[in-house]
Tab-separated table of C-alpha atoms and ligand atoms in Angstrom:
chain	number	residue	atom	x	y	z
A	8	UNK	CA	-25.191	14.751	11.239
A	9	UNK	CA	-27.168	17.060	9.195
A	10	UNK	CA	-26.959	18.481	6.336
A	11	UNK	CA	-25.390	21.976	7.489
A	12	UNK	CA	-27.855	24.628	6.477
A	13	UNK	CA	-25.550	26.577	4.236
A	14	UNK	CA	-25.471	27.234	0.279
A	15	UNK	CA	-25.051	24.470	-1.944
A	16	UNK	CA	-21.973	25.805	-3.654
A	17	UNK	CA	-20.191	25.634	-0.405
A	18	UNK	CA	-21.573	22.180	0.593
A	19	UNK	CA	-20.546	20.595	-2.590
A	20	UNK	CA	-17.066	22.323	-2.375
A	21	UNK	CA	-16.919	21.248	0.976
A	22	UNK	CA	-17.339	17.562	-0.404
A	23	UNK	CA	-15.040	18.146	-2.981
A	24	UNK	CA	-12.162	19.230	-1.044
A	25	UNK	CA	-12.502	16.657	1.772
A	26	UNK	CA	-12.831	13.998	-0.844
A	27	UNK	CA	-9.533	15.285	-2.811
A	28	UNK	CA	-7.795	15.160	1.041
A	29	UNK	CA	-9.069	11.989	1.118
A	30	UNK	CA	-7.639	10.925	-2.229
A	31	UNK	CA	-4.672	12.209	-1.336
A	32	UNK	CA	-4.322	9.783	1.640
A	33	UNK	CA	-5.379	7.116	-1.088
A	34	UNK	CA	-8.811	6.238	0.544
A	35	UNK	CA	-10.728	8.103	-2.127
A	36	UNK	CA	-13.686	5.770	-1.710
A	37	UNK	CA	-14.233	7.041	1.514
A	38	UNK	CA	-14.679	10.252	0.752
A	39	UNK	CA	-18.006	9.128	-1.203
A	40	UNK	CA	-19.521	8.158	2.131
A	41	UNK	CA	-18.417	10.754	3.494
A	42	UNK	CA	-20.477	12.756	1.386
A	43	UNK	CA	-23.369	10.585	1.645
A	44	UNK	CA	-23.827	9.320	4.632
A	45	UNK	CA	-23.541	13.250	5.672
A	46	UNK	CA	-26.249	14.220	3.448
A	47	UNK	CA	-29.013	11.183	3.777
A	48	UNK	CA	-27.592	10.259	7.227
A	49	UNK	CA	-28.225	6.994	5.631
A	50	UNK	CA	-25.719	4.091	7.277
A	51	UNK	CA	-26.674	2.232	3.797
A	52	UNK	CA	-24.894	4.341	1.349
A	53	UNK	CA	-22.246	2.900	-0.251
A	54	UNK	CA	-18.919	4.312	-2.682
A	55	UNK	CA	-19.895	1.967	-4.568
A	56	UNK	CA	-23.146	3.729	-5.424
A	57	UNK	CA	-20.936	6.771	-6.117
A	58	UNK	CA	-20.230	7.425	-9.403
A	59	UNK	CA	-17.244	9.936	-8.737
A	60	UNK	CA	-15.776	7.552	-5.913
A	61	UNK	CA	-12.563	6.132	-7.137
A	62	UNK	CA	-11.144	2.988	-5.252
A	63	UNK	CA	-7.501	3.010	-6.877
A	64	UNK	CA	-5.405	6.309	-6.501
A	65	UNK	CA	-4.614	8.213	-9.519
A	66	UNK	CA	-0.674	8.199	-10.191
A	67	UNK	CA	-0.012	11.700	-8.937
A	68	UNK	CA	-2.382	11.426	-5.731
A	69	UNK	CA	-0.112	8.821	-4.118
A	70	UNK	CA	1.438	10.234	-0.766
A	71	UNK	CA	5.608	9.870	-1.657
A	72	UNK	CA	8.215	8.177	-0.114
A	73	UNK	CA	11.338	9.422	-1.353
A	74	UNK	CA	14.760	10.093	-1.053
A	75	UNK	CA	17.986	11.376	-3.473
A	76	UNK	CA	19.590	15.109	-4.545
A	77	UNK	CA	18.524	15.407	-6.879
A	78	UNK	CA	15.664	13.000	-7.552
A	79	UNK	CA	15.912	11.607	-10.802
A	80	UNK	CA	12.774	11.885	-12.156
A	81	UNK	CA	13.466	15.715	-11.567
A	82	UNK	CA	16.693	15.889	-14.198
A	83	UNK	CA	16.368	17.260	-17.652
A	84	UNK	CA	15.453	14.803	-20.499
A	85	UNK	CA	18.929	14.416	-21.635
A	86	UNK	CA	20.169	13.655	-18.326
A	87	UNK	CA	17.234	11.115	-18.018
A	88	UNK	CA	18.362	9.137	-20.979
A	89	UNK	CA	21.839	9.403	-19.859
A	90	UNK	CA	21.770	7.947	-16.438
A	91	UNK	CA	19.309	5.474	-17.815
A	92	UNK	CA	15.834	6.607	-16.143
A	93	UNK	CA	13.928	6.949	-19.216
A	94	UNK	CA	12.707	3.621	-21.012
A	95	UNK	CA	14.446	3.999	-24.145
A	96	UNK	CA	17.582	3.629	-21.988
A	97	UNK	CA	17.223	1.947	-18.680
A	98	UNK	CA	19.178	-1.109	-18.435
A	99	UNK	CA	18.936	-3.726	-15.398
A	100	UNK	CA	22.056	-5.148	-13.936
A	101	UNK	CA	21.325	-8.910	-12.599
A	102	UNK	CA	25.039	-10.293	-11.394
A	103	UNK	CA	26.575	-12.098	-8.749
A	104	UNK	CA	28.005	-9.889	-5.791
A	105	UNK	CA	31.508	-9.099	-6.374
A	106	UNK	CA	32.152	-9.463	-2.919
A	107	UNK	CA	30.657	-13.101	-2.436
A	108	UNK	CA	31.017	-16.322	-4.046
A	109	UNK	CA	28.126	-16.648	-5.984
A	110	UNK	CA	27.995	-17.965	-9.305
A	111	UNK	CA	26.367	-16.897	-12.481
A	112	UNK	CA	26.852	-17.341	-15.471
A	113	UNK	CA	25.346	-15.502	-18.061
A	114	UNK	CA	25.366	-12.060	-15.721
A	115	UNK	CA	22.929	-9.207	-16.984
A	116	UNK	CA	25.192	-6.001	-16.974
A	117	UNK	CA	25.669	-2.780	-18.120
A	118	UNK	CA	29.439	-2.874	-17.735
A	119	UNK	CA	29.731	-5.933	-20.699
A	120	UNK	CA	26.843	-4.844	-22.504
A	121	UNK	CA	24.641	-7.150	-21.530
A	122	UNK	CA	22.242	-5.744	-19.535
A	123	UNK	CA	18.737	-6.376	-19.138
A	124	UNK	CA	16.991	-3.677	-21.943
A	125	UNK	CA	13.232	-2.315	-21.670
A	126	UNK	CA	12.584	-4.063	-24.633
A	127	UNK	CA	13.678	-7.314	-23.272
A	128	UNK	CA	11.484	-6.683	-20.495
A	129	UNK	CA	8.501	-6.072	-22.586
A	130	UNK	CA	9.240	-9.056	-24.503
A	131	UNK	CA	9.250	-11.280	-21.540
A	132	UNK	CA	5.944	-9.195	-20.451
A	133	UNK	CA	4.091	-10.874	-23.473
A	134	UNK	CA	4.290	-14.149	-21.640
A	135	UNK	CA	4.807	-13.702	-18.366
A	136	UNK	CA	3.107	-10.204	-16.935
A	137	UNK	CA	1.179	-10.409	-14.557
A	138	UNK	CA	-1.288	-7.533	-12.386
A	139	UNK	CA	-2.410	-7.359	-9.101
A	140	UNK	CA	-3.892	-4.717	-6.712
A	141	UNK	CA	-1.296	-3.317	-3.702
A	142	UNK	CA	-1.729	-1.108	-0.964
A	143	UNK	CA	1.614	0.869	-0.956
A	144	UNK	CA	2.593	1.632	2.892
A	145	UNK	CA	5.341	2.413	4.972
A	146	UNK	CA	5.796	0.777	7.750
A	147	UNK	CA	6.454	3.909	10.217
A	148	UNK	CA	3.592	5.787	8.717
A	149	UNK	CA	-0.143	5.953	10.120
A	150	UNK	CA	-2.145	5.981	6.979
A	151	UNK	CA	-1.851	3.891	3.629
A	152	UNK	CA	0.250	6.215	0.327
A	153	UNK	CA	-1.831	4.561	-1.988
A	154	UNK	CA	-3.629	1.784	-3.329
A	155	UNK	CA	-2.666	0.755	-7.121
A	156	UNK	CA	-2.963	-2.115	-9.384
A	157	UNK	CA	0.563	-2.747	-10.310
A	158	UNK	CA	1.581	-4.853	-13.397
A	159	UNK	CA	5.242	-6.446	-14.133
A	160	UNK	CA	7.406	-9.579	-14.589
A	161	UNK	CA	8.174	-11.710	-11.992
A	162	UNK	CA	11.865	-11.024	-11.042
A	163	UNK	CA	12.488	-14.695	-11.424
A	164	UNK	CA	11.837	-15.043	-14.739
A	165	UNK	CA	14.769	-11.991	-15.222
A	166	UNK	CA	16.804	-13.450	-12.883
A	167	UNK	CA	16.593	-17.248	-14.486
A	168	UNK	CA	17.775	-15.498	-17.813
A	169	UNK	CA	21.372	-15.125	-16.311
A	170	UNK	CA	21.211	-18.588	-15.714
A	171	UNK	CA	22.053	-18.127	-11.758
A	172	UNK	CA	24.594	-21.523	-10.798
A	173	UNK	CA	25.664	-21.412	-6.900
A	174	UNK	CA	26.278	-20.191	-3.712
A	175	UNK	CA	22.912	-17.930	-3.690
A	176	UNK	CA	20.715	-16.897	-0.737
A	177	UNK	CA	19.353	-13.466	-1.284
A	178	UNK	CA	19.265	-10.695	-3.746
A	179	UNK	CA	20.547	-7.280	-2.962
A	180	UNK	CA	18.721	-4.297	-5.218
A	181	UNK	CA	18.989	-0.793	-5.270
A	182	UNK	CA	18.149	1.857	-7.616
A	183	UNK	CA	19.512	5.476	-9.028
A	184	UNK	CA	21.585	7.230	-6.737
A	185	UNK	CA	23.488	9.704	-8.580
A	186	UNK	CA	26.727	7.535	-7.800
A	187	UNK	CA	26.838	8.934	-4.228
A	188	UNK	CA	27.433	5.977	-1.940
A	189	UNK	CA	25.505	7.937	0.801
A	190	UNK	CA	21.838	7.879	-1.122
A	191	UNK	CA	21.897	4.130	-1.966
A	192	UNK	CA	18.728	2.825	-1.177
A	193	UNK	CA	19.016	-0.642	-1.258
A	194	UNK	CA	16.575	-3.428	0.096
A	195	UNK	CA	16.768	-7.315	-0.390
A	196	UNK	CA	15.143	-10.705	-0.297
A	197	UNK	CA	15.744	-14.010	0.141
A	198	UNK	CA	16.202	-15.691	-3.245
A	199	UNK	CA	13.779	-18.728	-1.860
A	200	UNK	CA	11.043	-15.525	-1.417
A	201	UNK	CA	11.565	-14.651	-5.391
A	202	UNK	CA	11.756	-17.829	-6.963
A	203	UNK	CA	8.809	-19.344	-4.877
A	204	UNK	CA	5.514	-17.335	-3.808
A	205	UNK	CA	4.302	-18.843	-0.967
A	206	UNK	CA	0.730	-19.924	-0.567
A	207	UNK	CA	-1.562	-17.845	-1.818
A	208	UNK	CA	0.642	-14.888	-2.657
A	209	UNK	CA	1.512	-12.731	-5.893
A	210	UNK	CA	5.201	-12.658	-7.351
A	211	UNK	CA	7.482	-10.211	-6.755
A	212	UNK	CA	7.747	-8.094	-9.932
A	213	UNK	CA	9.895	-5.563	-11.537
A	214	UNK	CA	7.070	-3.135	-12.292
A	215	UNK	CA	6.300	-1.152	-15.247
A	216	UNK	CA	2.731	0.237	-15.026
A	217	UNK	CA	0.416	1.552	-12.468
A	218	UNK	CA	-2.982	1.747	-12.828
A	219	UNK	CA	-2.640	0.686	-16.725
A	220	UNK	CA	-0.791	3.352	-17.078
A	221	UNK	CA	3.021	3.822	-17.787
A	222	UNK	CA	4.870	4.150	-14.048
A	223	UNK	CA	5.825	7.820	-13.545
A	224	UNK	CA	9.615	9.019	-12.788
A	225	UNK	CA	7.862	9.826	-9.501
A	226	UNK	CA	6.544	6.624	-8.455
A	227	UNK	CA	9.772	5.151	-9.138
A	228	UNK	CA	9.906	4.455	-13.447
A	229	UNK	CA	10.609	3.249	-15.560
A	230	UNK	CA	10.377	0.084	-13.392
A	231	UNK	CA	10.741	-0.473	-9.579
A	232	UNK	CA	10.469	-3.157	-7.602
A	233	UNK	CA	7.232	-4.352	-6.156
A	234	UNK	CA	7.085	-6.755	-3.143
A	235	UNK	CA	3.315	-7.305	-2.946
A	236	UNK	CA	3.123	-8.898	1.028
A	237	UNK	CA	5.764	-5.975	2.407
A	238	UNK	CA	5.957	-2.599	3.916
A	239	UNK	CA	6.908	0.106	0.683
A	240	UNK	CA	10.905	-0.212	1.863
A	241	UNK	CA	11.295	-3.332	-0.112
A	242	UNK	CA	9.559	-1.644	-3.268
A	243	UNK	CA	12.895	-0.134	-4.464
A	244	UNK	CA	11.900	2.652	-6.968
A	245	UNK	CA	14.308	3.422	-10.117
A	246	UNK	CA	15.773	0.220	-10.226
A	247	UNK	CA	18.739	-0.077	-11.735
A	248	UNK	CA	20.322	-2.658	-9.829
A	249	UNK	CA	20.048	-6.580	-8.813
A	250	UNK	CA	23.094	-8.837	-7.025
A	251	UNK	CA	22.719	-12.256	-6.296
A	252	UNK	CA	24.696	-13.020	-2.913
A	253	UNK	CA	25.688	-15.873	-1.227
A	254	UNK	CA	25.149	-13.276	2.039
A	255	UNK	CA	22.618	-14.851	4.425
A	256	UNK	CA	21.739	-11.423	6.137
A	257	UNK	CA	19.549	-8.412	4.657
A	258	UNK	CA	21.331	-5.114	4.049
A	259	UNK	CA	18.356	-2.604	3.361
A	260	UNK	CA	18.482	0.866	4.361
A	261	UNK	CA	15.460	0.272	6.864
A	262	UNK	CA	17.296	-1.664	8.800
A	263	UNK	CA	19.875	0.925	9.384
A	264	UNK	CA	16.467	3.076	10.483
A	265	UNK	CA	15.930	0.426	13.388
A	266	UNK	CA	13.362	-1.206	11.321
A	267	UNK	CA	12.296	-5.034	11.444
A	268	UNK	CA	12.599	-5.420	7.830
A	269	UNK	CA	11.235	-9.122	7.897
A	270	UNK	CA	7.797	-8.268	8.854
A	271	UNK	CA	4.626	-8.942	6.573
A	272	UNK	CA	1.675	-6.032	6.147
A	273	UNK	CA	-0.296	-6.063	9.378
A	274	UNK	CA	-3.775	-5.403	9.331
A	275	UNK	CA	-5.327	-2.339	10.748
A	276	UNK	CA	-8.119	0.440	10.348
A	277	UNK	CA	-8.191	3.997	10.463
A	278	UNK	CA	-10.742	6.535	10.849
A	279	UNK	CA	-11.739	8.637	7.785
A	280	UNK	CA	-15.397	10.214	8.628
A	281	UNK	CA	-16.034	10.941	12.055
A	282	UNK	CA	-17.713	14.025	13.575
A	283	UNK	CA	-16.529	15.156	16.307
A	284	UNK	CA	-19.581	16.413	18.211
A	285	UNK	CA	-23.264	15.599	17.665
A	286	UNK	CA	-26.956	16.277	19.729
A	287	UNK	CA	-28.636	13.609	21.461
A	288	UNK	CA	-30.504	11.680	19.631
A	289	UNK	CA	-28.746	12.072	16.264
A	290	UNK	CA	-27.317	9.388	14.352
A	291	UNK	CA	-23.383	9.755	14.597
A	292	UNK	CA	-22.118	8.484	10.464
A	293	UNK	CA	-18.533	6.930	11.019
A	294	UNK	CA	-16.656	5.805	8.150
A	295	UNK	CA	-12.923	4.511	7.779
A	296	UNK	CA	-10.106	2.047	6.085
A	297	UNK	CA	-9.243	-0.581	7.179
A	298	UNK	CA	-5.559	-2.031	5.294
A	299	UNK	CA	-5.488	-5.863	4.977
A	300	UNK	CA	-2.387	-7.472	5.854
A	301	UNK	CA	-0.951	-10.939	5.668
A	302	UNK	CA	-3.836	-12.158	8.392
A	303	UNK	CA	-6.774	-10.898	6.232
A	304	UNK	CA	-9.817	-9.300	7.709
A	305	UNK	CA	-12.854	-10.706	8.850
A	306	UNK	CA	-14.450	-7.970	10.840
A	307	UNK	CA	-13.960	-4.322	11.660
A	308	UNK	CA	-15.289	-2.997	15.194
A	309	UNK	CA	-15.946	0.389	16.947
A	310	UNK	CA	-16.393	0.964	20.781
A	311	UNK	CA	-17.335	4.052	22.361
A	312	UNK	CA	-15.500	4.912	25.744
A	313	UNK	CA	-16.800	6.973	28.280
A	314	UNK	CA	-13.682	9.629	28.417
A	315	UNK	CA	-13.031	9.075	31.585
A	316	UNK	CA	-13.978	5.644	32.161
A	317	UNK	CA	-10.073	4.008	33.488
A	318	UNK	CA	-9.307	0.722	31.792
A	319	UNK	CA	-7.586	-1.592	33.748
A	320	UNK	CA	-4.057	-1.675	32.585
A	321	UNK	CA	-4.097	-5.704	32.180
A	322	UNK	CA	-5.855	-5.495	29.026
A	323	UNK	CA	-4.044	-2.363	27.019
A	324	UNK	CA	-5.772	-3.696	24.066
A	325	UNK	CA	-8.932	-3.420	25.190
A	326	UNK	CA	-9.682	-7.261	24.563
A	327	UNK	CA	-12.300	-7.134	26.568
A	328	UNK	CA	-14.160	-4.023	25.558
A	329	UNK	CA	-17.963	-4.280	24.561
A	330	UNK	CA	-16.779	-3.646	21.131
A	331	UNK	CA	-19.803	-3.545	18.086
A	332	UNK	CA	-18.834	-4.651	14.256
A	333	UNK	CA	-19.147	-2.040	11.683
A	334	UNK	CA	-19.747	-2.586	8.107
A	335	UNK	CA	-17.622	-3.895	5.376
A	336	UNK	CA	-18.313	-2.190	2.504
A	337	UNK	CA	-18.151	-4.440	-0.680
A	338	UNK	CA	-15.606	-4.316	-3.244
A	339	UNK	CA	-16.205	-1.444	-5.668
A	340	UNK	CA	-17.218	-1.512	-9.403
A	341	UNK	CA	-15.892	1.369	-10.417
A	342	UNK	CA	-12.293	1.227	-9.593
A	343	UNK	CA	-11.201	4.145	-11.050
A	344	UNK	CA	-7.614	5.548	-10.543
A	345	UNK	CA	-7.347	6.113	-14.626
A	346	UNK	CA	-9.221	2.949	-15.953
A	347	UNK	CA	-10.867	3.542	-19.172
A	348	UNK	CA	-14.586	3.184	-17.843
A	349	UNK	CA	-12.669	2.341	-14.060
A	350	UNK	CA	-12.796	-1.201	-15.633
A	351	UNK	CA	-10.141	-3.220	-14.316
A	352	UNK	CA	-8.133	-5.101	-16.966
A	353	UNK	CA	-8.264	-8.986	-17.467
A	354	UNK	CA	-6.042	-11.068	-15.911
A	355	UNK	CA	-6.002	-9.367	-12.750
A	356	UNK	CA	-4.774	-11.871	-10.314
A	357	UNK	CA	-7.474	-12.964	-7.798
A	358	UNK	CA	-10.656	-12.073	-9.986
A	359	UNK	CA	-12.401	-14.115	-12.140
A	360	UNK	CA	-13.212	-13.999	-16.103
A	361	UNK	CA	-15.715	-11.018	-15.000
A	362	UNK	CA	-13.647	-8.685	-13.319
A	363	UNK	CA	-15.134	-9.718	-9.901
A	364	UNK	CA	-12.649	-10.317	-7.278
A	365	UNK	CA	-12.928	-13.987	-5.992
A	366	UNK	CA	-12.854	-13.298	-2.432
A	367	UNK	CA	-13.176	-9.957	-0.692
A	368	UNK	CA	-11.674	-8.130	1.176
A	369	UNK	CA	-8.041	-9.276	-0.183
A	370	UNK	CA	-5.117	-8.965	1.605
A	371	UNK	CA	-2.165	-6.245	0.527
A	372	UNK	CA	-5.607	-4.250	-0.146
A	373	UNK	CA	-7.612	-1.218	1.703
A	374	UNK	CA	-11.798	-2.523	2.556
A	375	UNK	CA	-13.556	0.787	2.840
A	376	UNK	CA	-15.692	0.413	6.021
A	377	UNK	CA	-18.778	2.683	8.150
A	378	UNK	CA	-21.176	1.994	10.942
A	379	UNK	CA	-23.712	4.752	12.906
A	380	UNK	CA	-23.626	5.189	16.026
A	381	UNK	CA	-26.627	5.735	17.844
A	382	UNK	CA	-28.443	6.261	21.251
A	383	UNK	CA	-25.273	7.763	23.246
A	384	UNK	CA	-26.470	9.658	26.408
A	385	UNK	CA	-24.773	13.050	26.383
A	386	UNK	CA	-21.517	13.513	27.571
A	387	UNK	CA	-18.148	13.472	26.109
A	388	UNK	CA	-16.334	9.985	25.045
A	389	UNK	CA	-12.996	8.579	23.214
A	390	UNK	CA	-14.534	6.645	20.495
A	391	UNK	CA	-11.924	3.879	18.907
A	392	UNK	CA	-11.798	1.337	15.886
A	393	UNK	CA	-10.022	-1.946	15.054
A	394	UNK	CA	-9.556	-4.816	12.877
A	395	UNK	CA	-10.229	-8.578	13.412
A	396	UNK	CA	-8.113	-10.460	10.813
A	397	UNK	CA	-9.066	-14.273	10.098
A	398	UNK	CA	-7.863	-16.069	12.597
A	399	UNK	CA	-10.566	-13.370	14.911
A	400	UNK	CA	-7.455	-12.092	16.532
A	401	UNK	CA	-8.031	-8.736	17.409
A	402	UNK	CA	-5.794	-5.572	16.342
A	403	UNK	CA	-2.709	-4.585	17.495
A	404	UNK	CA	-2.417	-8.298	17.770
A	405	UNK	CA	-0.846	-10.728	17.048
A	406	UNK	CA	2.057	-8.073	16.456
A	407	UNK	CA	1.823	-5.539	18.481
A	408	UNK	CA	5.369	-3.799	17.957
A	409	UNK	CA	5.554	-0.584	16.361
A	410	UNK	CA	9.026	-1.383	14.519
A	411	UNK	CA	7.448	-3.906	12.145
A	412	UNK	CA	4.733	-1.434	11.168
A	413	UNK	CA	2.553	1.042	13.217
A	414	UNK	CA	-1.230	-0.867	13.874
A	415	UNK	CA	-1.931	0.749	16.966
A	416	UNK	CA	-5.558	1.589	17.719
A	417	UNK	CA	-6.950	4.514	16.243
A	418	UNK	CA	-9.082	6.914	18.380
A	419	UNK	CA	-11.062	9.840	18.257
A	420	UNK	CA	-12.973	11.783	20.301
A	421	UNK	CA	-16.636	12.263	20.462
A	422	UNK	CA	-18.739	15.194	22.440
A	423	UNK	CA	-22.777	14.278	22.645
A	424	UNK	CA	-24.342	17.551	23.422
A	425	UNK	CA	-27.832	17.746	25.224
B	21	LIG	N1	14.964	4.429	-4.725
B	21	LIG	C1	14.112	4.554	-3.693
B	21	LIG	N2	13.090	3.686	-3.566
B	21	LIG	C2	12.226	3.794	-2.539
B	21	LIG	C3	12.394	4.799	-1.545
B	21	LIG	C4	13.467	5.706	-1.702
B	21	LIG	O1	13.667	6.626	-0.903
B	21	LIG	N3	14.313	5.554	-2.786
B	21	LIG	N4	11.502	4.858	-0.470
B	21	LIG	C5	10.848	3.593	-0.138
B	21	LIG	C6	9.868	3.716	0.919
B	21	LIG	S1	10.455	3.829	2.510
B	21	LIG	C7	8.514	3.639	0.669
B	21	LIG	S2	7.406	3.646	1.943
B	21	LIG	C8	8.002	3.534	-0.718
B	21	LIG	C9	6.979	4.622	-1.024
B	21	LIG	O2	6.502	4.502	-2.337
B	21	LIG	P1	5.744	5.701	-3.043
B	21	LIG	O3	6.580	6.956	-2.927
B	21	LIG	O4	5.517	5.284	-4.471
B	21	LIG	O5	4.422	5.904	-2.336
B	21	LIG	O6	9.049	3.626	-1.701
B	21	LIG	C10	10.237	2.931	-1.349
B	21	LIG	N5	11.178	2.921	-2.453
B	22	LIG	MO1	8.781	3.760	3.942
């Protein structure tokens, strides 16, 4: 791919506006290569390089999730601070189920006054916060909402506070629903999963910031939940609401959905930049995402199909295509999405002293990835992409089922003109 012999003005707009789609989808890095690779047809260019590339996604560029008549973020101000979804008045509930036998007993609550306050949050914040980058997506969804560095206090060190006694094996939570039974939306977790992260894992927080920045009404302020190894369902925004329960079985409104609301992120990759014809003998940029789930990522491959080349139905994963690996693209250092400078903060959990991340890619994150492809003979072809995670098992495997989170293969197709 060329760079298409028309005016400037419309190439750079034409940049521009693919790289705000792009944003939009939160893979703004990709859009830089995009841009790049089109114009130098250079497999080398990296976002990195970019300074206008942006690996986290601003605030208001995140793809939404959301349900409630009305939302609450949309109220007036004085309704805000009524209901509670405005700092200055929000208030956290943290008691035992009514309808269980748990026991607590110093319960957080709004009823006797002795709810958990913002300021008691912040408080506990100057010990305990702690930040880490998250991919928020949904688990019936193709492509990734957004990628943000989240910061909060573990939920256990709230939920210690009301000195928790007995009979407790999960947490319900829910948020603002404009006291209308029918637009709860409530997820949970088993208490073991909140008081104890398990190897190599970040907390689960009750979130306050985004990006260094305030969280919006919109994504789900002043504080939602953030589960950092799940699908967005168990990230309950507008939180207003914790119950410990003696209840071994989760009640979240996914499950109603038909959702398997126990599974972990899967890994997967999507195409971003892919043209959709080229000549013979021109080098074919393709760029994409790949989101790392609980089995990391180790390798990201392409394979070209002839289109009408049958598979045999044995192998629907193509396990034994001549796949090739494509680049991983190293870890940004401008990560953008409203840092001052795109500097991430310290303390960022998982990079060092320096602001480098310690390993890369990280899991719960997006790796922006591209490869070339080159000498095809003319003719027209279904090119597809995958992940390998650590363990080198291949995508859609080792969970292939779409009903703990969609990883199927992505494709495109290719014509090679003459
Ligand atoms: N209160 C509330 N929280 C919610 C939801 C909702 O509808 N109401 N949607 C959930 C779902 S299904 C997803 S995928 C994520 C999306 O988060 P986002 O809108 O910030 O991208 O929010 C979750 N939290
Ligand atoms: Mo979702």
């Amino acid at each position: 791919m060329k760079r298409p012999n028309i005016s400037p003005e419309i190439y750079n707009q034409h940049n521009q506006v693919t790289r705000r789609y792009l944003i939009g989808l939160g893979l703004s890095g990709a859009a830089a290569i995009t841009a790049e690779s089109l114009k130098a047809n250079d497999p080398k260019s990296s976002p990195a390089d970019d300074p206008d590339s942006e690996y986290l996604t601003p605030s208001k560029e995140f793809e939404t999730v959301e349900r409630g008549n009305p939302l609450p973020y949309k109220l007036p101000l004085e309704e805000r601070l009524k209901i509670g979804m405005e700092r200055k008045t929000w208030r956290l509930d943290i008691i035992p189920d009514p309808d269980s036998n748990t026991k607590v007993e110093s319960p957080m609550s709004r009823e006797i006054n002795t709810a958990l306050s913002f300021k008691d949050l912040m408080k506990l914040a100057d010990e305990k916060s702690v930040k880490f980058l998250k991919v928020m997506t949904c688990n019936n969804m193709q492509t990734p909402l957004g990628m943000g560095l989240w910061e909060g206090v573990p939920l256990r060190d709230v939920i210690w506070k009301s000195k928790p006694k007995e009979n407790i094996r999960r947490a319900f939570y829910y948020g603002h629903h404009n006291n209308d039974p029918k637009q709860k939306f409530q997820s949970s977790l088993p208490i073991g999963r909140i008081l104890e992260d398990p190897p190599g894992d970040h907390p689960v927080i009750l979130c306050y910031k985004l990006n260094g920045q305030w969280l919006s009404g919109k994504r789900g302020g002043p504080v939602r939940m953030i589960v950092p190894e799940a699908y967005g369902f168990k990230s309950v925004k507008w939180l207003k609401s914790v119950f410990l329960t003696n209840e071994p079985a989760a009640n979240d409104t996914y499950a109603d959905g038909n959702n398997d609301i126990d599974s972990w992120m899967k890994t997967m990759s999507l195409f971003i930049h892919k043209p959709d014809t080229a000549k013979k003998g021109q080098t074919v940029p393709v760029t994409g995402v790949a989101q790392v789930g609980v089995g990391g990522l180790s390798k990201v491959q392409v394979w070209i199909k002839p289109k009408n080349k049958e598979w045999p139905k044995e192998d629907p994963y193509f396990t034994k295509a001549p796949w090739k690996d494509a680049k991983i693209l190293p870890a940004p250092n401008d990560w953008g999405g409203e840092l001052p400078e795109g500097k991430l903060p310290k303390n960022v959990r998982f990079f060092t002293e320096k602001g480098k991340p310690k390993h890369w890619p990280m899991r719960y994150t997006i790796a922006h990835w591209a490869t070339v492809l080159e000498d095809i003979e003319p003719g027209e072809y279904t090119v597809y992409c995958r992940t390998i995670d650590d363990k080198g098992i291949p995508q859609p495997l080792p969970r292939p089922f779409r009903k703990s989170g969609r990883n199927a293969i992505d494709e495109s197709p290719l014509i090679i003109q003459s």
